[in-house]
Coordinates of C-alpha atoms in Angstrom, one line a residue:
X1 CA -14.7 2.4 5.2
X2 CA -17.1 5.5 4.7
X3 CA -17.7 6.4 1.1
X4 CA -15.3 9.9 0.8
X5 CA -17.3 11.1 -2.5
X6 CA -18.6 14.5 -1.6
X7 CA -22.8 14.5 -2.8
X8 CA -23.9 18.0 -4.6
X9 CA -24.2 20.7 -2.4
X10 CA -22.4 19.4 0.7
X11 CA -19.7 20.7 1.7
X12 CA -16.7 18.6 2.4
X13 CA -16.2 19.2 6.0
X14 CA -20.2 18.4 6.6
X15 CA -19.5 14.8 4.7
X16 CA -16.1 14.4 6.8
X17 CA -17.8 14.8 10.3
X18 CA -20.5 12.6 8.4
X19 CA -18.2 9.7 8.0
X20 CA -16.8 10.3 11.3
X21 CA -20.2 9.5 13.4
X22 CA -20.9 6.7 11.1
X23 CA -17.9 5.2 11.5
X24 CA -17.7 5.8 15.3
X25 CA -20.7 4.3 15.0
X26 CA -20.3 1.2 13.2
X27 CA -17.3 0.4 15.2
X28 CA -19.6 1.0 18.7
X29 CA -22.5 -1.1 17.3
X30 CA -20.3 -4.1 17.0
X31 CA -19.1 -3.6 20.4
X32 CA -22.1 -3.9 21.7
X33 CA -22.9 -7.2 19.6
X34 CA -19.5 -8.4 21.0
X35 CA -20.7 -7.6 24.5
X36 CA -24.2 -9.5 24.0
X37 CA -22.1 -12.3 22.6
X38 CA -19.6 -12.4 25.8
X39 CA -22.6 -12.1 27.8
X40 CA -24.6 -14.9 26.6
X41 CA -20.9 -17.0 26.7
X42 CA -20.8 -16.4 30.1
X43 CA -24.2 -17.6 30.9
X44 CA -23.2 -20.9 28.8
X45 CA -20.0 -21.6 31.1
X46 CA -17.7 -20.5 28.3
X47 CA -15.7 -18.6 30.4
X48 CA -12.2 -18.2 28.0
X49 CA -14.3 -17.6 25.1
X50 CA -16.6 -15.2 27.2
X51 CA -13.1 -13.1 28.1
X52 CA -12.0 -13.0 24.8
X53 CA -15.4 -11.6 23.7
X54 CA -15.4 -9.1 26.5
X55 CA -11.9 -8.2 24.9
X56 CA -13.0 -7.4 21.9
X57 CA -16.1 -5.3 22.5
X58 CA -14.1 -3.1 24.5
X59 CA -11.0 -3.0 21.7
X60 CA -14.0 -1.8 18.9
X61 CA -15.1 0.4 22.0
X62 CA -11.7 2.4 22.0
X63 CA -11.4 2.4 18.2
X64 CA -15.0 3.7 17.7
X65 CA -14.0 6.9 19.7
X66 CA -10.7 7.3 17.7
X67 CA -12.8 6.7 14.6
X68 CA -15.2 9.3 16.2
X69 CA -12.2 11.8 16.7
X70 CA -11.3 12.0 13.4
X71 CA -8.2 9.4 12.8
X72 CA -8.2 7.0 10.0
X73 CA -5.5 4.5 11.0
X74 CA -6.5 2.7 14.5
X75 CA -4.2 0.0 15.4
X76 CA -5.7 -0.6 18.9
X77 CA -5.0 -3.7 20.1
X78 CA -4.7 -3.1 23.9
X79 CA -7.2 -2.5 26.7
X80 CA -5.3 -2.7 29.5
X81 CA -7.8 -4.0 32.2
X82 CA -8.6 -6.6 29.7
X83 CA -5.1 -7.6 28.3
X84 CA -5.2 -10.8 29.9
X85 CA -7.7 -12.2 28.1
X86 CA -6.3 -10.7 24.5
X87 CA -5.0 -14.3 23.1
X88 CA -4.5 -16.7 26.3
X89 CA -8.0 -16.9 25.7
X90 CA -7.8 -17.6 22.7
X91 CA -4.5 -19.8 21.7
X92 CA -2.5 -22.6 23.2
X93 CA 0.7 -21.4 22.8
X94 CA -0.1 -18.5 24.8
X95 CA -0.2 -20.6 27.8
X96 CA 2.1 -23.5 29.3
X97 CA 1.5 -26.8 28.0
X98 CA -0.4 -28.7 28.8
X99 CA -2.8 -26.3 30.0
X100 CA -6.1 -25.7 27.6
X101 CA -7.3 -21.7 27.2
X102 CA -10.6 -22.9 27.9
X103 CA -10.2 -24.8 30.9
X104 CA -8.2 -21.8 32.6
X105 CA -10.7 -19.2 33.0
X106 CA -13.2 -19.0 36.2
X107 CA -17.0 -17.5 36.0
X108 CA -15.5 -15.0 38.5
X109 CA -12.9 -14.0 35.6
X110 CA -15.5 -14.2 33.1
X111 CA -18.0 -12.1 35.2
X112 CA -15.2 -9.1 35.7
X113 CA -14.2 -9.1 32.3
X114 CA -18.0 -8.4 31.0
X115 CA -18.4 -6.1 33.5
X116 CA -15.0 -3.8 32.9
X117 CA -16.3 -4.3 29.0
X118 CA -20.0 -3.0 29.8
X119 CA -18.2 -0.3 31.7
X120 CA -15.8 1.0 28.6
X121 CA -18.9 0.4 25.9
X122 CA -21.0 2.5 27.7
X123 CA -18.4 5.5 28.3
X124 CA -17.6 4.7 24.4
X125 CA -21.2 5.4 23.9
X126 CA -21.9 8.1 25.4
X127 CA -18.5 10.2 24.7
X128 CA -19.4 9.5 20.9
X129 CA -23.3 10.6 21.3
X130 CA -22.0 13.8 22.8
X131 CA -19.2 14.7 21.3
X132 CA -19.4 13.5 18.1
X133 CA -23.0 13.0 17.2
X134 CA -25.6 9.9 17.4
X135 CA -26.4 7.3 15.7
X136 CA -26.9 7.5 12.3
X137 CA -30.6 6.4 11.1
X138 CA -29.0 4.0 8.4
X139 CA -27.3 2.4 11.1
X140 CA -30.6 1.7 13.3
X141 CA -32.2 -1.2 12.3
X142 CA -33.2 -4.8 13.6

């Protein structure tokens, strides 16, 4: 989490919206790793794992908007175009016996699921870059 120590001369509300962009931030940026990851999966023929992936980004997607609107507590765990892939891609149990997660998943399912992600992590994006603020220069990088 954002350091909440207020530097001399700023004035709380400025270091607030501050840790608000960074945080949206942080949370976006790792969508978008999560999205390259799925991505790459799918071009592998990992399709479960390339679902779950696609799961995620969009998940840290949401939650990097909430972060950007100002809550603290996020407990997002659903996206509901991508629910189905939240842990039957993931866990055994989740599925009937004696199927395998990673044997159930098609590069048709794979493919949709990276594409519904791309769509809500660029939305995410571009909500938080123009109603919150960009992306912080300690944040750019390699």
């Amino acid at each position: 989490m954002a350091d909440h120590h207020v530097p001399r001369g700023a004035v709380p509300s400025e270091v607030v919206l501050r840790d608000r962009v960074t945080e949206a931030w942080r949370w976006l940026l790792e969508s978008r790793e999560d999205l390259r990851v799925a991505q790459v999966l799918l071009q592998n023929r990992h399709y479960a794992a390339a679902c779950s992936h696609a799961q995620q980004a969009a998940e840290k997607a949401l939650k990097g908007v909430l972060y950007g609107m100002g809550d603290r507590t996020v407990p997002v765990h659903s996206v509901h175009a991508l629910d189905q892939f939240y842990t039957a891609t993931r866990y055994p149990n989740d599925v009937p016996s004696p199927a395998l997660p990673h044997r159930l998943y098609s590069r048709g399912q794979a493919r949709t699921a990276c594409r519904a992600a791309e769509a809500i992590v660029q939305a995410a994006e571009a909500f938080v870059r123009t109603h919150v603020g960009d992306v912080p220069h300690e944040l750019l990088g390699k």
